[in-house]
mmCIF file of C-alpha atoms and ligand atoms in Angstrom:
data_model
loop_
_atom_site.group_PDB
_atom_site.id
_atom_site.type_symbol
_atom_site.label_atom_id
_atom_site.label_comp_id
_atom_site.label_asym_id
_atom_site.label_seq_id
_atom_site.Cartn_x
_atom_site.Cartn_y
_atom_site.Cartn_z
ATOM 1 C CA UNK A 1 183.654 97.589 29.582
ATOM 2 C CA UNK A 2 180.565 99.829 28.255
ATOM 3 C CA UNK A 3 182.004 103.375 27.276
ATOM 4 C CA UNK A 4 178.761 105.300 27.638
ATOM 5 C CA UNK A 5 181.160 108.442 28.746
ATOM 6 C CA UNK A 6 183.919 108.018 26.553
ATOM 7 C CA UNK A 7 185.129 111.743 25.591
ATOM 8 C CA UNK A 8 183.598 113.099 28.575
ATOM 9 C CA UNK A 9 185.513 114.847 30.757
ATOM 10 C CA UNK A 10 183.498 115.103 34.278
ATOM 11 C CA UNK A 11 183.998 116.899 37.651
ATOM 12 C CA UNK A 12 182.982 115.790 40.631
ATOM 13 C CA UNK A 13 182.477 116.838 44.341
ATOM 14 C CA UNK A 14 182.786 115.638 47.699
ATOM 15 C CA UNK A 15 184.318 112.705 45.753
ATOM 16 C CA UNK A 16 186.653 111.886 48.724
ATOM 17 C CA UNK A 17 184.101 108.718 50.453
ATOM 18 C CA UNK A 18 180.314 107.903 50.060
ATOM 19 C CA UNK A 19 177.998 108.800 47.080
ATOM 20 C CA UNK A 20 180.923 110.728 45.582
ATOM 21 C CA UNK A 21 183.678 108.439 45.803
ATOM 22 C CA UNK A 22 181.092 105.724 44.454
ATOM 23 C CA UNK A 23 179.979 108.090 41.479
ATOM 24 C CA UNK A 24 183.776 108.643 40.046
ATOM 25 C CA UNK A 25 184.537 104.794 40.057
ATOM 26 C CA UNK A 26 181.511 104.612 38.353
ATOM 27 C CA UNK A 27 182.114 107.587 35.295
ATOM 28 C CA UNK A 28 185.747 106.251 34.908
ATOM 29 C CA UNK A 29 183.767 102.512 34.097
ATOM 30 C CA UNK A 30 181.905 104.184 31.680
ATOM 31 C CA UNK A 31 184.876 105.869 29.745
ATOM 32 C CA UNK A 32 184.660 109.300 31.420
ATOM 33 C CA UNK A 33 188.103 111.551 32.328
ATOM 34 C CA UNK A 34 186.865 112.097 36.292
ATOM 35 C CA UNK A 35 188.329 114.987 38.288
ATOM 36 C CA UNK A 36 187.615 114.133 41.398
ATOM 37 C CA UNK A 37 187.428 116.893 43.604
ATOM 38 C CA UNK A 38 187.069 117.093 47.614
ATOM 39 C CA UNK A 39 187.626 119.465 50.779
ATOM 40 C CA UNK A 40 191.267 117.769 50.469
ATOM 41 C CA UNK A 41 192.665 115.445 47.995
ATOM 42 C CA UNK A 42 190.318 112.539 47.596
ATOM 43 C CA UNK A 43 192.872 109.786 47.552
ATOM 44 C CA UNK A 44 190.953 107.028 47.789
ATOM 45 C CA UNK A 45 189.861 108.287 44.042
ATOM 46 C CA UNK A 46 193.181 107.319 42.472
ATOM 47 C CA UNK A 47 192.757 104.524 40.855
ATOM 48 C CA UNK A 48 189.521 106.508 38.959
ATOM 49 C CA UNK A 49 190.430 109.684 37.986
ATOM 50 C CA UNK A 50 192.399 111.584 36.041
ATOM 51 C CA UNK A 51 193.189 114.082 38.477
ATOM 52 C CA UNK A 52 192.059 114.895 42.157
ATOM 53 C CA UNK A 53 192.037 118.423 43.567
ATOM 54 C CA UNK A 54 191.424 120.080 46.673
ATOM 55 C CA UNK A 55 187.948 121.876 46.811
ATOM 56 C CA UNK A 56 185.846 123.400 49.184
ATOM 57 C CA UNK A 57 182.435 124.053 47.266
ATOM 58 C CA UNK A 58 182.006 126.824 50.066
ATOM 59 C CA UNK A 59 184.507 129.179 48.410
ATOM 60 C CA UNK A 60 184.642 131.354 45.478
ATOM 61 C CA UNK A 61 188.104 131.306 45.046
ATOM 62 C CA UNK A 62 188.605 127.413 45.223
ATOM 63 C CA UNK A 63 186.360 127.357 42.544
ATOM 64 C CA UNK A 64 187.991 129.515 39.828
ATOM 65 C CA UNK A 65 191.156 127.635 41.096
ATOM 66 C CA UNK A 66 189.722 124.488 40.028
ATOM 67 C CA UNK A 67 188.269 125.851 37.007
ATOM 68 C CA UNK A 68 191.702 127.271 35.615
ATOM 69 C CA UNK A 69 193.402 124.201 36.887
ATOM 70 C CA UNK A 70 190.963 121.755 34.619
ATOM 71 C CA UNK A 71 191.093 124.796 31.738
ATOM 72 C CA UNK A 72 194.799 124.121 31.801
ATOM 73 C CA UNK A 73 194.925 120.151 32.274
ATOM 74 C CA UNK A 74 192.224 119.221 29.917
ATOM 75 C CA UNK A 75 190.845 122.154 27.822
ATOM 76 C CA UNK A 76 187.253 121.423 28.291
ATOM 77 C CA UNK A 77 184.790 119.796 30.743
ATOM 78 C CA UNK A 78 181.335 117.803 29.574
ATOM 79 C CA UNK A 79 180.107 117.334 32.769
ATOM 80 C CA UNK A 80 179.734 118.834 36.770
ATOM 81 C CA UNK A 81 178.139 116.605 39.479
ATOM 82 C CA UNK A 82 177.187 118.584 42.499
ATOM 83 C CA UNK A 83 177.808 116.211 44.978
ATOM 84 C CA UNK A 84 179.363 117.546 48.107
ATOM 85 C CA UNK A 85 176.616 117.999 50.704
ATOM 86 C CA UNK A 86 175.997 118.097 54.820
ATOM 87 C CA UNK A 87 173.951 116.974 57.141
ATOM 88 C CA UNK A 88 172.228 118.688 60.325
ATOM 89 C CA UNK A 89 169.712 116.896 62.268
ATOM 90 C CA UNK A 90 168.385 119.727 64.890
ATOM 91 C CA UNK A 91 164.812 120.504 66.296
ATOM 92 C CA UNK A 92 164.439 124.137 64.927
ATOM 93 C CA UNK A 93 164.788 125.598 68.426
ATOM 94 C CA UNK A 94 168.208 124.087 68.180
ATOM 95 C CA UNK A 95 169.279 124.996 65.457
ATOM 96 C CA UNK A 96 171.924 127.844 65.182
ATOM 97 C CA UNK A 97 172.103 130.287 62.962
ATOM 98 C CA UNK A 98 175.594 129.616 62.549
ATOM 99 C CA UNK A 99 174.962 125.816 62.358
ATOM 100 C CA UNK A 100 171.811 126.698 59.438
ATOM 101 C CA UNK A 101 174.125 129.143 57.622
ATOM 102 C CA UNK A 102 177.089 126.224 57.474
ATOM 103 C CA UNK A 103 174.518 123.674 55.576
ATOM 104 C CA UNK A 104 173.603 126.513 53.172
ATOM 105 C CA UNK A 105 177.042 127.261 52.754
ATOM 106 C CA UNK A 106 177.736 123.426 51.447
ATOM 107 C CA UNK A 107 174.370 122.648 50.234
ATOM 108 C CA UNK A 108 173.427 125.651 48.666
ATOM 109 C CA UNK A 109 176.212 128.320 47.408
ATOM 110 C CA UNK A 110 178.522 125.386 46.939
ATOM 111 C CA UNK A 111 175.803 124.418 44.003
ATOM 112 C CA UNK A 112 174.980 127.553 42.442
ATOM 113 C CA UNK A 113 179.100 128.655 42.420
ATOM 114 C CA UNK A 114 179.483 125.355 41.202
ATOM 115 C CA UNK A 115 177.072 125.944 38.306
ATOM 116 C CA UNK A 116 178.226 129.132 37.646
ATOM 117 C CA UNK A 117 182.231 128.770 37.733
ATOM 118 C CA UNK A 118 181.946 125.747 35.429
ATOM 119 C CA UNK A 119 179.556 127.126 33.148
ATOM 120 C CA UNK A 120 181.192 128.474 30.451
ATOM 121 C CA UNK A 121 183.860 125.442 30.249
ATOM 122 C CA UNK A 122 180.560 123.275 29.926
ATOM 123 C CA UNK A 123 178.846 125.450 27.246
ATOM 124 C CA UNK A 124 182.573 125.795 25.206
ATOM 125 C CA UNK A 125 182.345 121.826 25.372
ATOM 126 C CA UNK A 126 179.104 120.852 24.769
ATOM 127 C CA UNK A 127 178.708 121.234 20.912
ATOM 128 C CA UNK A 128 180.605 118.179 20.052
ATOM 129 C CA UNK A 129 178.687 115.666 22.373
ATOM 130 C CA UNK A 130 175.641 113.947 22.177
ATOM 131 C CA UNK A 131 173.045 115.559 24.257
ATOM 132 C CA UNK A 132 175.021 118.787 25.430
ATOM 133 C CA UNK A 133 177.180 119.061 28.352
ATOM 134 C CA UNK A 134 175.579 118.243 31.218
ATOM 135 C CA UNK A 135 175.303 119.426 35.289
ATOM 136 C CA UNK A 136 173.872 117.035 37.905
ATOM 137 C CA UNK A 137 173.136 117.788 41.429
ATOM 138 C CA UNK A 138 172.447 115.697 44.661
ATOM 139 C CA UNK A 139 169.688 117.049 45.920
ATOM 140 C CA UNK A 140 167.812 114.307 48.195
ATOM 141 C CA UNK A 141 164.093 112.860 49.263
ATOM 142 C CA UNK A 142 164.777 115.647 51.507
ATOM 143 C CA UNK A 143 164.728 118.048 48.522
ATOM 144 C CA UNK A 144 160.616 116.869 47.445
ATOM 145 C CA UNK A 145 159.187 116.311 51.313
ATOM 146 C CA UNK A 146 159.657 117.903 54.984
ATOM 147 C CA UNK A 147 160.543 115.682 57.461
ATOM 148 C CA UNK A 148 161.051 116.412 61.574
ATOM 149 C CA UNK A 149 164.984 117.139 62.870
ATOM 150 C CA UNK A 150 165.685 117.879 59.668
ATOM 151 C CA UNK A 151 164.764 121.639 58.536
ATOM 152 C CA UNK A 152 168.229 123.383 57.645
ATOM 153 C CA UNK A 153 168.609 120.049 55.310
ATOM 154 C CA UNK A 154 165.381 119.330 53.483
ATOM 155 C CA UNK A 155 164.832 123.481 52.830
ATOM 156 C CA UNK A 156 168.491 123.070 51.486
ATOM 157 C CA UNK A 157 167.776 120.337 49.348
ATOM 158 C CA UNK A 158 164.766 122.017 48.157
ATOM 159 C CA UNK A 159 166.584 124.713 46.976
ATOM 160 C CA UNK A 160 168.677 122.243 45.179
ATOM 161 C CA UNK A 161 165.524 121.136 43.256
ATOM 162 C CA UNK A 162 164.350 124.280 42.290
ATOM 163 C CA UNK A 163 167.896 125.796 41.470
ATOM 164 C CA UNK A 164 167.901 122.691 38.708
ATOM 165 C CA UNK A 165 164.849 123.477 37.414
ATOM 166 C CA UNK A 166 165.656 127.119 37.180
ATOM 167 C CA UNK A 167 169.199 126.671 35.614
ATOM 168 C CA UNK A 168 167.716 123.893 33.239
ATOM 169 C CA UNK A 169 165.217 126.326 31.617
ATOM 170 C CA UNK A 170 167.383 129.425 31.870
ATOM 171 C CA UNK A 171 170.459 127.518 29.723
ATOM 172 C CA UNK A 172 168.051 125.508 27.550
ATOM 173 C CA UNK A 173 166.075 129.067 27.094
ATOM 174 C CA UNK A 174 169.510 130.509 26.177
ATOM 175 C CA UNK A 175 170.597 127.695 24.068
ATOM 176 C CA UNK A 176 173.234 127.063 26.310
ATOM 177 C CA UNK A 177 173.579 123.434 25.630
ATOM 178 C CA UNK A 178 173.872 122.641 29.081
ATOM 179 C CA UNK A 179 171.647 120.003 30.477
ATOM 180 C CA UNK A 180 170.898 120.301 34.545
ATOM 181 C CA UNK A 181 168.856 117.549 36.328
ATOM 182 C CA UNK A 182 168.850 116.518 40.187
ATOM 183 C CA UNK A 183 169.376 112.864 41.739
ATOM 184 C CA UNK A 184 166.757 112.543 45.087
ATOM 185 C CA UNK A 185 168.211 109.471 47.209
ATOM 186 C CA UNK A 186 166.791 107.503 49.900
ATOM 187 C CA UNK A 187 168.869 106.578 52.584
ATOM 188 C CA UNK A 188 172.202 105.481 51.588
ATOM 189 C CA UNK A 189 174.609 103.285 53.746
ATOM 190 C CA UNK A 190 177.035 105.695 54.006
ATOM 191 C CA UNK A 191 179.296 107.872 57.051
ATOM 192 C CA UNK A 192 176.321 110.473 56.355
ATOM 193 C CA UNK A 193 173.191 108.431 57.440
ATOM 194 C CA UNK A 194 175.605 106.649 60.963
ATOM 195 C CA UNK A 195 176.079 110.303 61.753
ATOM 196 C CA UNK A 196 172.783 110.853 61.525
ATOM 197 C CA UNK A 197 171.338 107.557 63.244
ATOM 198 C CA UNK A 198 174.264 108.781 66.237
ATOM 199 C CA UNK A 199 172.472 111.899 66.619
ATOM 200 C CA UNK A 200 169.060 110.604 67.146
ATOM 201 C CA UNK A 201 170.797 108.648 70.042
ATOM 202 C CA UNK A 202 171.861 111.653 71.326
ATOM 203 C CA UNK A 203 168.491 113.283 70.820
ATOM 204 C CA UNK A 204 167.269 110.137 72.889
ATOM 205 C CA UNK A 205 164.520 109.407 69.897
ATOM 206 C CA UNK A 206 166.395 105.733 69.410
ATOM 207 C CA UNK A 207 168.293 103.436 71.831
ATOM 208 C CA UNK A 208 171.079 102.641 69.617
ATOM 209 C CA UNK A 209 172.356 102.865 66.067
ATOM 210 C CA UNK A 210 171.014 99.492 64.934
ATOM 211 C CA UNK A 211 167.659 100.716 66.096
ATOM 212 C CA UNK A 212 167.963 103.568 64.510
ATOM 213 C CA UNK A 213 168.475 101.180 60.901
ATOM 214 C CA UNK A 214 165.856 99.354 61.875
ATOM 215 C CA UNK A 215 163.140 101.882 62.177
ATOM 216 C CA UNK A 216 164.627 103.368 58.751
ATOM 217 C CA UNK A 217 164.779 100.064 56.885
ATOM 218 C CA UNK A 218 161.117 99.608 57.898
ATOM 219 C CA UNK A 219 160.483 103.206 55.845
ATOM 220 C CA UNK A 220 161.279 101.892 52.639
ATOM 221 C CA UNK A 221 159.099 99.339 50.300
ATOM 222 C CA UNK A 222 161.840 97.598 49.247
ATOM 223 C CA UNK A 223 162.992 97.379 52.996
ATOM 224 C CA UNK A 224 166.331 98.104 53.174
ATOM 225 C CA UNK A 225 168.859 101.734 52.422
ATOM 226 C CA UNK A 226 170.298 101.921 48.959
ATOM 227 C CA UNK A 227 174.377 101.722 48.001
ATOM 228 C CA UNK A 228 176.421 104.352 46.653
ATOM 229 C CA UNK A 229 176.312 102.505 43.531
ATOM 230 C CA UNK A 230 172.577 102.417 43.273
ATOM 231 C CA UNK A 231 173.094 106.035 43.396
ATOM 232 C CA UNK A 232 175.952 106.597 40.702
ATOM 233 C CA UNK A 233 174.076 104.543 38.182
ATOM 234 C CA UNK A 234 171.369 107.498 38.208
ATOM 235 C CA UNK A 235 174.171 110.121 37.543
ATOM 236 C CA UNK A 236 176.150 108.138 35.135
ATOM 237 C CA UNK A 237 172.229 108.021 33.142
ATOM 238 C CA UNK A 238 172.086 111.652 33.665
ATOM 239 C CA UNK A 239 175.580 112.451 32.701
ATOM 240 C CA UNK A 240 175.359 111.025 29.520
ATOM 241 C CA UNK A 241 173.637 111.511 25.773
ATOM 242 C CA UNK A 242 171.116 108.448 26.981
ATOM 243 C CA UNK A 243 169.428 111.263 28.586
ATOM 244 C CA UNK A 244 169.476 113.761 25.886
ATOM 245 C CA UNK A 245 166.354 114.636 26.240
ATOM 246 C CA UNK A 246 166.125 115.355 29.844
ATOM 247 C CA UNK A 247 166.161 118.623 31.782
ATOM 248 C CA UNK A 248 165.186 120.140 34.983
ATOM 249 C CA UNK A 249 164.176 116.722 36.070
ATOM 250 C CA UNK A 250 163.953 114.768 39.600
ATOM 251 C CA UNK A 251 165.359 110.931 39.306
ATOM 252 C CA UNK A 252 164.104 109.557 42.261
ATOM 253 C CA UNK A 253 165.987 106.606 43.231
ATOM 254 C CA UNK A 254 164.823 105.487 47.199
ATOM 255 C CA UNK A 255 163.841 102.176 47.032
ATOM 256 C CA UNK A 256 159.731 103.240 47.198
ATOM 257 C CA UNK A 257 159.943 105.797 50.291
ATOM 258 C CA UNK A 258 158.572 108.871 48.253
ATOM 259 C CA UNK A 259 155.547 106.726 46.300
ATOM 260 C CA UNK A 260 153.247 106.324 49.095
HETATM 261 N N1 LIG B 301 173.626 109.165 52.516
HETATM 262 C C1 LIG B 301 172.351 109.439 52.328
HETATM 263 O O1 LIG B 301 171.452 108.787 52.904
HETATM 264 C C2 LIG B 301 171.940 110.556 51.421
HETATM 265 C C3 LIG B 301 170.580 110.677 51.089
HETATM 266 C C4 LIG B 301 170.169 111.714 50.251
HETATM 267 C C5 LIG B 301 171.101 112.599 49.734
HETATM 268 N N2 LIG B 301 172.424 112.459 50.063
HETATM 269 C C6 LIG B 301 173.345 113.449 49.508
HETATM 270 O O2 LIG B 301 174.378 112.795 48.797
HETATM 271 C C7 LIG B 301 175.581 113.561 48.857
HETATM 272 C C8 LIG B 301 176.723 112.691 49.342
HETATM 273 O O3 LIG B 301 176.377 112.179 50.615
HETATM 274 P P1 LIG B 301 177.151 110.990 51.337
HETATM 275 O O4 LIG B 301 176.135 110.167 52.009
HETATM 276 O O5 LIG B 301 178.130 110.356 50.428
HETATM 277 O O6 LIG B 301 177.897 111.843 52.475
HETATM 278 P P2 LIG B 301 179.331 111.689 53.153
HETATM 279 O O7 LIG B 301 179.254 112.515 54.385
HETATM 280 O O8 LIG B 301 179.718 110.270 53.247
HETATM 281 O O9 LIG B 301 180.288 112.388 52.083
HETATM 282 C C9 LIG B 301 180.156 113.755 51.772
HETATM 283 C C10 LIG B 301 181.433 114.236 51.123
HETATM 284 O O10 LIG B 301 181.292 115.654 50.904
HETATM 285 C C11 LIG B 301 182.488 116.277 51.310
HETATM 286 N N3 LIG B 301 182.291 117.686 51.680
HETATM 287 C C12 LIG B 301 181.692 118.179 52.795
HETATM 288 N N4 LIG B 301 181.801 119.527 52.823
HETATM 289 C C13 LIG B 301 182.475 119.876 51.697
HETATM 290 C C14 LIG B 301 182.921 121.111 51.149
HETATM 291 N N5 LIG B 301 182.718 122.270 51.793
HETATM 292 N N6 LIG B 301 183.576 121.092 49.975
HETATM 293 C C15 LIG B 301 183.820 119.933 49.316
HETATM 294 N N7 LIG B 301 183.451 118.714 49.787
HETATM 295 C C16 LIG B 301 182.792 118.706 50.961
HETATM 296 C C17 LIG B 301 183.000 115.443 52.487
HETATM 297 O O11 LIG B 301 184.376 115.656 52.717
HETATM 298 C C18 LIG B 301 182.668 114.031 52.022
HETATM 299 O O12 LIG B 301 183.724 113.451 51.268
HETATM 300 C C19 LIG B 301 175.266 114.756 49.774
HETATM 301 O O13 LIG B 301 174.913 115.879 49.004
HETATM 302 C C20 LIG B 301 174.063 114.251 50.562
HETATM 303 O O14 LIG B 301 173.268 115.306 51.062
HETATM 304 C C21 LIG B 301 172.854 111.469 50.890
#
């Protein structure tokens, strides 16, 4: 087993299925302590972490109840992935504000209270490792390009991008020795991307699901989605001192979609 995370101790949300589920079996591989973290207990996480609590990214409070919580349990933290995200696939004349404000809610304030709860656990840590402590957030091809059906999702993906950058200059400006980049994935075969193929269905754009696949396989050079896995690799990179000398960067990782 490589141990390119040993002595990190690394939070994650949305860890309960998916991306995130994928990215803590992935950490605990590479030596990392995982807290996996979820709207409720990600069980299906037990076998690869070290604890797993109940959060909702949406709220203030669940945060510093987390943060005290992995204070108390472990003392420090190295590392925050940003996971936990939404989808809404709406024209804009459908789209509610109550629907738009619920995908900020996740997407966005989940994020920045994210990065600001765990912040100074992740600066008290980050003098003894390699490269800092670090902070990595899902943000999405969505996050770099506009796309139709889609606008409460890409803008909130965008502002995932450009909250990286921001906090990546601010702490490196500060010496902070926190280290903040954003993962962009392509489709991904996961309960995010049927829901999505369901609703264009729905919106009568598609015939079926497996239509729906097809048309979005076609997208992509490499001609096909991308795993989970293809997707924790990237934040295991960015979570550890192999990246030391990255910040306020955009790892792509979508099989060719965002080249052309
Ligand atoms: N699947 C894709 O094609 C794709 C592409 C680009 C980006 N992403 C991003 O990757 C991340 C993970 O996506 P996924 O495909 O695994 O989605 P998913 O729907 O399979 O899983 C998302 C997880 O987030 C959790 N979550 C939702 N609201 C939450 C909240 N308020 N607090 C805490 N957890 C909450 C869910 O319970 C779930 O476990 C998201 O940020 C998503 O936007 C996904």
């Amino acid at each position: 087993m490589s141990a390119a995370l040993n002595g990190r101790v690394i939070c994650v949300t949305g860890a309960a299925r998916g991306i995130g589920l994928a990215i803590v079996r992935k950490l605990h591989e590479e030596g990392a302590t995982v807290i996996a973290t979820d709207v409720g207990i990600p069980a299906d996480a037990a076998d690869y972490s070290a604890a797993m609590l109940a959060l909702d990214v949406t709220s203030e409070e669940s945060w510093r109840a987390a943060e005290r919580e992995i204070r108390e349990r472990f003392g420090t933290l190295s590392g925050l992935v940003n996971n936990a995200g939404i989808s809404q696939t709406a024209a804009l004349e459908e789209t509610s504000l109550e629907a738009w404000r619920r995908v900020y809610a996740v997407n966005v304030d989940g994020v920045m209270l994210g990065m600001r709860t765990m912040l100074p656990l992740l600066r008290e840590g980050s003098a003894v490792l390699k490269g800092g402590a670090t902070i990595v957030n899902m943000s999405s091809v969505g996050g770099l390009r506009g796309s139709a059906l889609n606008i409460a999702y890409t803008s909130s993906k965008g502002a995932v991008t450009l909250m990286t950058r921001s906090a990546a200059i601010e702490f490196a400006t500060l010496g902070y020795g926190v280290r903040v980049n954003s993962v962009h994935p392509g489709g991904i075969g996961t309960d995010m991307i049927d829901t999505i193929y369901d609703r264009y269905v729905e919106l009568g754009r598609v015939a079926s699901r497996e239509e729906a696949a097809k048309a979005s396989q076609a997208r992509y050079p490499l001609g096909r989605l991308g795993t989970p896995s293809e997707i924790a690799e990237a934040v295991a990179f960015l979570s550890s001192g192999a990246s030391s000398f990255m910040t306020g960067s955009q790892m792509v990782v979508d099989g060719g979609y965002t080249a052309s």
